[in-house]
Short mmCIF file of C-alpha atoms in Angstrom, two decimals:
data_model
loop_
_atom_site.label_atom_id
_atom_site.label_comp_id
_atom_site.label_asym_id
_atom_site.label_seq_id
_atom_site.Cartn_x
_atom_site.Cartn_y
_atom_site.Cartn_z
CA UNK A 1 46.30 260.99 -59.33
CA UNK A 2 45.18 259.96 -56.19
CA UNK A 3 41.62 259.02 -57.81
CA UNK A 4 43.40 256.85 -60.24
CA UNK A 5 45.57 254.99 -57.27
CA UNK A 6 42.04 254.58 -55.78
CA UNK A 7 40.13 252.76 -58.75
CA UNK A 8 43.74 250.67 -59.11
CA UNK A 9 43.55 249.60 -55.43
CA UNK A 10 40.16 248.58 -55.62
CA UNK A 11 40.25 246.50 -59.20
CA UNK A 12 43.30 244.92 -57.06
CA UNK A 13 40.86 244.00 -54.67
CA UNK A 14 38.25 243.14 -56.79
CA UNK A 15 40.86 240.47 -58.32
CA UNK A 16 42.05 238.97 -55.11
CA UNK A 17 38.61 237.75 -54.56
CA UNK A 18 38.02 236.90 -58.18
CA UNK A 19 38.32 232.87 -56.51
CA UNK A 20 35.40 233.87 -54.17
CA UNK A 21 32.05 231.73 -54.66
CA UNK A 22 34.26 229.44 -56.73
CA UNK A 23 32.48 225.98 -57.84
CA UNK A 24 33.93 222.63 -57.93
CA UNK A 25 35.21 221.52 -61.06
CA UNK A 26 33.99 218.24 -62.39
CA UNK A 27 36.31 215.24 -62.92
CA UNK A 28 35.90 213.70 -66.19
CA UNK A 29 33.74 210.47 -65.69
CA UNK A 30 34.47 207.19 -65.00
CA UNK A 31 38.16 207.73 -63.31
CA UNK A 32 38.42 204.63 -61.46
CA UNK A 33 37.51 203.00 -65.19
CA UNK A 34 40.14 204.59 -66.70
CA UNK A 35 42.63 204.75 -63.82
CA UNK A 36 42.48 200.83 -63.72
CA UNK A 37 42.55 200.54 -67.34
CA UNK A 38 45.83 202.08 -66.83
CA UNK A 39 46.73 200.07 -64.02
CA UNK A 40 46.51 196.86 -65.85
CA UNK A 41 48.65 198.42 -69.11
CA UNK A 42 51.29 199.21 -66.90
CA UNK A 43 51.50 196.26 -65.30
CA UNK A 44 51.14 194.04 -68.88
CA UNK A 45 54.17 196.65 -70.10
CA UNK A 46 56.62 195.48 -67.26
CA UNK A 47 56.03 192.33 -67.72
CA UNK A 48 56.22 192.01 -71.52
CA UNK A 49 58.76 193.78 -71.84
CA UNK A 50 60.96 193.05 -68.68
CA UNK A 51 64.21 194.26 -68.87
CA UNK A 52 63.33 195.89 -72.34
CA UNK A 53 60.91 198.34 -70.70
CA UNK A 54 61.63 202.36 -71.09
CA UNK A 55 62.67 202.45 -67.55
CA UNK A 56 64.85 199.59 -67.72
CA UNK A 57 66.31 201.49 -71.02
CA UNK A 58 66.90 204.63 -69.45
CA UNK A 59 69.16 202.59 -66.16
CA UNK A 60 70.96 201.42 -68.58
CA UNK A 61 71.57 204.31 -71.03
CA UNK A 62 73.16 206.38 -67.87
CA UNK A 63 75.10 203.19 -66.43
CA UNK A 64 76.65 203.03 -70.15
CA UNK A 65 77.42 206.51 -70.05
CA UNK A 66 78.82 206.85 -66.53
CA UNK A 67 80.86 203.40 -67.51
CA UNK A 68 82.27 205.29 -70.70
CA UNK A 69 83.02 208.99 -68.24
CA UNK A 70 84.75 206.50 -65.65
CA UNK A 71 86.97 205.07 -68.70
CA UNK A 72 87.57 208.46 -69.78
CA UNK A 73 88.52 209.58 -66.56
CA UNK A 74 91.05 206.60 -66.27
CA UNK A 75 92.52 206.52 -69.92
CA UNK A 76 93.01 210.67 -69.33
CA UNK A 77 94.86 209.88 -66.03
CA UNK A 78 96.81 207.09 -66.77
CA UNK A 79 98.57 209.12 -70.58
CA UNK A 80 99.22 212.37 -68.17
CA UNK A 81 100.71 209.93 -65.54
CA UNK A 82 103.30 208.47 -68.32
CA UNK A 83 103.58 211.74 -69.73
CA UNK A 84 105.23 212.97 -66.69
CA UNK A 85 106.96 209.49 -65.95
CA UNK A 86 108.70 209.87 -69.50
CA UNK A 87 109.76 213.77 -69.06
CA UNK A 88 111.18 212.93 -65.52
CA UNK A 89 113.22 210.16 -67.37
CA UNK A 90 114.50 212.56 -70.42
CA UNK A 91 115.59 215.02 -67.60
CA UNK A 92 117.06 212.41 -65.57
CA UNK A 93 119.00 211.13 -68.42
CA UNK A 94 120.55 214.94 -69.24
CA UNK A 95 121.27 215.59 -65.70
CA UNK A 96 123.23 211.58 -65.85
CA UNK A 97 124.70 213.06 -69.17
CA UNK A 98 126.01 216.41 -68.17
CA UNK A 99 127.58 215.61 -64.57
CA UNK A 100 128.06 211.22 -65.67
CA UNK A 101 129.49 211.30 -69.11
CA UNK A 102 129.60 207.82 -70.78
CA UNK A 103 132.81 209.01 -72.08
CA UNK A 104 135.67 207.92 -69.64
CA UNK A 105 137.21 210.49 -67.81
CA UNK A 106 141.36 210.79 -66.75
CA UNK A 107 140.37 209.29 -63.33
CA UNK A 108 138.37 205.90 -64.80
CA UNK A 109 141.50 205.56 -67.52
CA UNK A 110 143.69 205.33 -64.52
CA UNK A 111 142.21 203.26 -62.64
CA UNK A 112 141.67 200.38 -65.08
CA UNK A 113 145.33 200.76 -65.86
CA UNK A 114 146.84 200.85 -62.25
CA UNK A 115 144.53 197.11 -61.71
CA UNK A 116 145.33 195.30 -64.75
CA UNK B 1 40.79 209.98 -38.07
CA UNK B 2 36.74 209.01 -38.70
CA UNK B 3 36.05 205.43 -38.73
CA UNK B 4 35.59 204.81 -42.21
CA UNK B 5 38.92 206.08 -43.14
CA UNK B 6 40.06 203.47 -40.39
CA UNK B 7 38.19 200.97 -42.26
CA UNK B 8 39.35 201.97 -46.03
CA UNK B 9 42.72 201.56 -44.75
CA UNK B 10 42.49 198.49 -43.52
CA UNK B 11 40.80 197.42 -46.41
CA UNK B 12 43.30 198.75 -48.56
CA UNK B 13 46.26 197.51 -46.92
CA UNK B 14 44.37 193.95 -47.24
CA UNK B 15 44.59 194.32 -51.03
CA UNK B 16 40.81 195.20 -51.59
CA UNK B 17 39.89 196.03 -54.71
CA UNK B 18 36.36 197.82 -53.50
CA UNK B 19 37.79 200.19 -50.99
CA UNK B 20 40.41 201.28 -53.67
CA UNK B 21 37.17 201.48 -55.87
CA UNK B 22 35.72 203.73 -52.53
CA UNK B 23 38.53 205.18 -52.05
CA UNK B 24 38.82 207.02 -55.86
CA UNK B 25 35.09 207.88 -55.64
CA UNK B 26 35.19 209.23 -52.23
CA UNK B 27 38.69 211.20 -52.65
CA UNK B 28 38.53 212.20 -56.65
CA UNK B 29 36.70 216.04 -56.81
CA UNK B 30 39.11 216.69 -53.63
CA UNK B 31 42.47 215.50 -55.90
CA UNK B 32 41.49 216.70 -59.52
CA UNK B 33 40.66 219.96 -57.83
CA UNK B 34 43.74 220.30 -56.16
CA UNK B 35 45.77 219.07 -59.15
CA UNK B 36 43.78 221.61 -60.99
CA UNK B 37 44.68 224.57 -59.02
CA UNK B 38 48.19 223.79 -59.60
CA UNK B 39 48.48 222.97 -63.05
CA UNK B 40 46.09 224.71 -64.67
CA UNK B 41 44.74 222.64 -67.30
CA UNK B 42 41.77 220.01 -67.36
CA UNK B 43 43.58 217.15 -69.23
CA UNK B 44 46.65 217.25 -67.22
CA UNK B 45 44.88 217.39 -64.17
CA UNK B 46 43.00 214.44 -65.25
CA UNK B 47 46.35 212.59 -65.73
CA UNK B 48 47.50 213.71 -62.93
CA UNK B 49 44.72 212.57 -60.91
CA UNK B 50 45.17 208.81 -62.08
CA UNK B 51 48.98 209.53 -61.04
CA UNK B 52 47.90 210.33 -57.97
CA UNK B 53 45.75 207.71 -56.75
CA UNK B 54 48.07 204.84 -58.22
CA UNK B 55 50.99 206.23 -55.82
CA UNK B 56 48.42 205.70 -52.97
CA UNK B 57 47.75 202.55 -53.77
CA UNK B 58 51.22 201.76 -53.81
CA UNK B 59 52.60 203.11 -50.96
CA UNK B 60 49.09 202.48 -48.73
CA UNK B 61 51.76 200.13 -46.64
CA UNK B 62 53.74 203.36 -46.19
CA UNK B 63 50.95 205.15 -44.74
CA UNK B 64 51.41 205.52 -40.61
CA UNK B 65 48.48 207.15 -40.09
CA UNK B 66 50.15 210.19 -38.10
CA UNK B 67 48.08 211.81 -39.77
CA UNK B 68 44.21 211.75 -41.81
CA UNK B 69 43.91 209.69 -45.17
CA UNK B 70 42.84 213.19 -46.40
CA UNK B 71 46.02 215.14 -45.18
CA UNK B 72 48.02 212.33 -46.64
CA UNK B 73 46.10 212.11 -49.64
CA UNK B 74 46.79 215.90 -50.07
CA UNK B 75 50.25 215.78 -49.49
CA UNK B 76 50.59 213.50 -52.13
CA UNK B 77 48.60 215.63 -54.65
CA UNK B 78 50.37 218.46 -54.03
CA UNK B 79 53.95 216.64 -54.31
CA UNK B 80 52.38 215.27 -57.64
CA UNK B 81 51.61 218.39 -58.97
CA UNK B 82 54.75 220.23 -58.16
CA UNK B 83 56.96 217.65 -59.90
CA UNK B 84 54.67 217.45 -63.31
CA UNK B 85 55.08 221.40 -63.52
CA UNK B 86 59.18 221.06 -62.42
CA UNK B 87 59.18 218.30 -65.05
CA UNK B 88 57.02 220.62 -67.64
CA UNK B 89 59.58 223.74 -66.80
CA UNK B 90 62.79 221.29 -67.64
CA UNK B 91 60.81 220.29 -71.22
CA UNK B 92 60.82 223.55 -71.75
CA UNK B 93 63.93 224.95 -70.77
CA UNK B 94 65.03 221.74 -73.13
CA UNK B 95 62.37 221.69 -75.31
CA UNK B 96 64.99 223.15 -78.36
CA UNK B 97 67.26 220.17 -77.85
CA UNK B 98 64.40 217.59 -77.97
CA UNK B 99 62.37 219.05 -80.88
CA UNK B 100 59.76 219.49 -78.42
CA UNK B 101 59.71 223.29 -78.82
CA UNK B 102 56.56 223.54 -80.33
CA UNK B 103 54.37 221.76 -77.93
CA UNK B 104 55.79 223.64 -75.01
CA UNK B 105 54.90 226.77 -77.04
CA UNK B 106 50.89 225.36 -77.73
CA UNK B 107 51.30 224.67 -73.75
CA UNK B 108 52.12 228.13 -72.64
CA UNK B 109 49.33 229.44 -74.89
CA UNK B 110 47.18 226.90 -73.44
CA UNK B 111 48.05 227.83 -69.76
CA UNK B 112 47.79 231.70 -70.62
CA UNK B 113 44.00 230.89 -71.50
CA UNK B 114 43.23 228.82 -69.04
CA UNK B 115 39.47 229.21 -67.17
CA UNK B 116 38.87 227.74 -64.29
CA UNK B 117 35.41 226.03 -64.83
CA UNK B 118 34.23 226.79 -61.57
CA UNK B 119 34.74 230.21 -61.69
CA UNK B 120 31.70 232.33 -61.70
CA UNK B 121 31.07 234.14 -65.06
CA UNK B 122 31.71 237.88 -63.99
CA UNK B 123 34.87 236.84 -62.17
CA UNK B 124 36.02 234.89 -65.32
CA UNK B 125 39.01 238.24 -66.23
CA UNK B 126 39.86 238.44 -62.71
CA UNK B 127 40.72 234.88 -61.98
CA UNK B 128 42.74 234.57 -64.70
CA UNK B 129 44.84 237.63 -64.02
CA UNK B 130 44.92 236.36 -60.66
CA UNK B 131 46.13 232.94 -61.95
CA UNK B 132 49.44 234.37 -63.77
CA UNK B 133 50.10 236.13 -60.63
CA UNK B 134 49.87 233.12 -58.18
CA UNK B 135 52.35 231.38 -60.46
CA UNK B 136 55.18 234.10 -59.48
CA UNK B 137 55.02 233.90 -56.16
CA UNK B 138 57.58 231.45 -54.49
CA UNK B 139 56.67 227.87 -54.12
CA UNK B 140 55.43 227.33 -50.53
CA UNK B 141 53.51 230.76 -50.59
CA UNK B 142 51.72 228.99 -53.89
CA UNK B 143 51.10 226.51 -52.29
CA UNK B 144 49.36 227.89 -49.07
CA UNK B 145 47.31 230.26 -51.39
CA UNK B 146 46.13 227.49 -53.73
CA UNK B 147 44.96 225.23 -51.00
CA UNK B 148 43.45 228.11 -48.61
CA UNK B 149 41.89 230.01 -51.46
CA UNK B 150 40.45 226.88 -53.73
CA UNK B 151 40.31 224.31 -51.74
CA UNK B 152 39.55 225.85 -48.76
CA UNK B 153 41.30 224.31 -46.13
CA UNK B 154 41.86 226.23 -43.26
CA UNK B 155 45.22 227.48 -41.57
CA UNK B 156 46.24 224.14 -39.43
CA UNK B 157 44.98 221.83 -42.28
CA UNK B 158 47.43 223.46 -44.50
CA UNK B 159 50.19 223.56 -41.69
CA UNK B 160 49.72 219.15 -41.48
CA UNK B 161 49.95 218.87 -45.44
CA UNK B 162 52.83 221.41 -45.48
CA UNK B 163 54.31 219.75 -42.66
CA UNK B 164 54.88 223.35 -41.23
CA UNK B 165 53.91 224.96 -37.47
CA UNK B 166 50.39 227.44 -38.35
CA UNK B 167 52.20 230.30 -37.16
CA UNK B 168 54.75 230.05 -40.47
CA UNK B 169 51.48 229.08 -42.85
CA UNK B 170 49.97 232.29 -41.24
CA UNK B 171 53.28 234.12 -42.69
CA UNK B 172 53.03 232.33 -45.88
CA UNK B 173 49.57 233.26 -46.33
CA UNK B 174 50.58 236.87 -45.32
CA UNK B 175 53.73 237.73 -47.59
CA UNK B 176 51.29 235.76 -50.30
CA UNK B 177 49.17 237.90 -50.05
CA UNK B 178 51.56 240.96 -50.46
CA UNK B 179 53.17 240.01 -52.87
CA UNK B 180 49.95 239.79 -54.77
CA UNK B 181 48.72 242.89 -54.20
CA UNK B 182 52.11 244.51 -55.11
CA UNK B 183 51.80 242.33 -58.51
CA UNK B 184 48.56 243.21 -59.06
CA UNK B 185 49.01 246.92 -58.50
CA UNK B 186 52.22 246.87 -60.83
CA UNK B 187 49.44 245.08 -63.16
CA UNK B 188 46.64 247.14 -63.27
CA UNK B 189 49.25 250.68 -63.22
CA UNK B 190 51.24 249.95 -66.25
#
């Protein structure tokens, strides 16, 4: 057992300095070639296609989107706000109902006979 | 700071298309290398590279000079490199919602095979177990293990790219190492 801890420890050692002696890898040739090639086609892409551009297109897919959440948001409020505007109204109109009738009471009767 | 650094600088902040030109020739083996370490795969790295050096010729305006044109040139790389393989782990976490499923699968087999070129032929195995281990270890540790162990830079050089004191890239270094060994040991036992 403790032979085979042994060989583990060491073939953990042996791979913690499995970067020693390491060489440089090799770029592939002719970066700055290729890196100004790039350059340039970046700078031909914002400027032919301006405001069409794939960045330009992605600002404006989220600004649509957080235009239509916003709209959402207010359109959602605005039906639960009259929702509860409405119910207060159809319980304000029993409450008038059951303690106002429209009916006229004994008292009312009276009165518009006693002040012709 | 040595004086030609001074120099490229200045050059570069005047807009001069030869020290950029210097400036790529001078800097490249130091950035692919790095970017390499990181990511793990030659054409990426190359990519990445060209990344790399067009942010620093953007933002050479940006540059105090607090600190070397290599530190800064580092920091940059390393930024670089962490946000390509953030951006790589969201494709992949998405990759079933873009369609992009099966190139993140050809990716991961690509990764798992990766050599590094420079590594010598009888250490070829070792390196690459030791590569899938360095990419569980927590980000910072990563990082101060890739750049002391393949690029070579030494505790304080990591501490100004890091932006860290030595004594807490000496810690790094330290659980890194750990928490390789414990990795490894799980590794080689199962």
């Amino acid at each position: 057992m403790k032979k085979k801890d042994k060989q583990i420890d060491e073939l953990v050692d042996q791979t913690l300095q499995a970067f020693d002696g390491i060489e440089r890898a090799k770029p592939k040739p002719f970066l700055y070639t290729r890196l100004k090639g790039r350059m340039e086609s970046q700078k031909d892409s914002v400027s032919r296609h301006g405001i069409l551009s794939p960045v330009f297109q992605r600002i404006t897919v989220v600004l649509v989107l957080l235009v239509l959440v916003v709209n959402i948001f207010t359109t959602t409020q605005l039906i639960n706000q009259s929702t509860t505007e409405n119910s207060l109204k159809v319980e304000e109109q029993e409450f008038m109902e059951e303690y106002y009738p429209s009916t006229p009471t004994l008292y009312s009767i009276n009165q518009t006979t006693v002040n012709p | 700071m040595n004086r030609s650094d001074q120099m490229l600088i200045r050059e570069l902040k005047d807009g001069e298309e030869e020290a950029f030109k210097e400036l790529v020739e001078k800097y490249q083996d130091k950035v692919y290398n790095t970017c390499l370490g990181f990511v793990k795969n030659t054409e990426d790295a190359d990519d990445l590279s060209q990344e790399v050096f067009i942010e620093i010729y953007r933002s050479i305006n940006k540059f105090r000079e607090e600190s070397s044109l290599s530190t800064w040139i580092y920091r940059i790389t390393v930024n670089k490199s962490l946000e390509l393989l953030r951006r790589m782990k969201r494709k992949k976490r998405f990759g079933f919602l873009t369609g992009s499923g099966e190139e993140s699968v050809k990716r991961e087999t690509r990764d798992l095979d990766f050599n590094h070129p420079g590594v010598l032929a009888e250490n070829r195995e070792k390196a690459e177990i030791l590569f899938k281990a360095i990419d569980k270890l927590p980000e910072k540790q990563r990082i101060a293990f890739t750049l002391n162990k393949l690029e070579d830079l030494n505790y304080e050089q990591i501490a100004e790219v890091m932006g860290k004191s030595i004594s807490s890239v000496e810690s790094l270094l330290h659980r890194a190492r750990t928490n390789l060994k414990k990795m490894l040991y799980n590794y080689y036992s199962s």
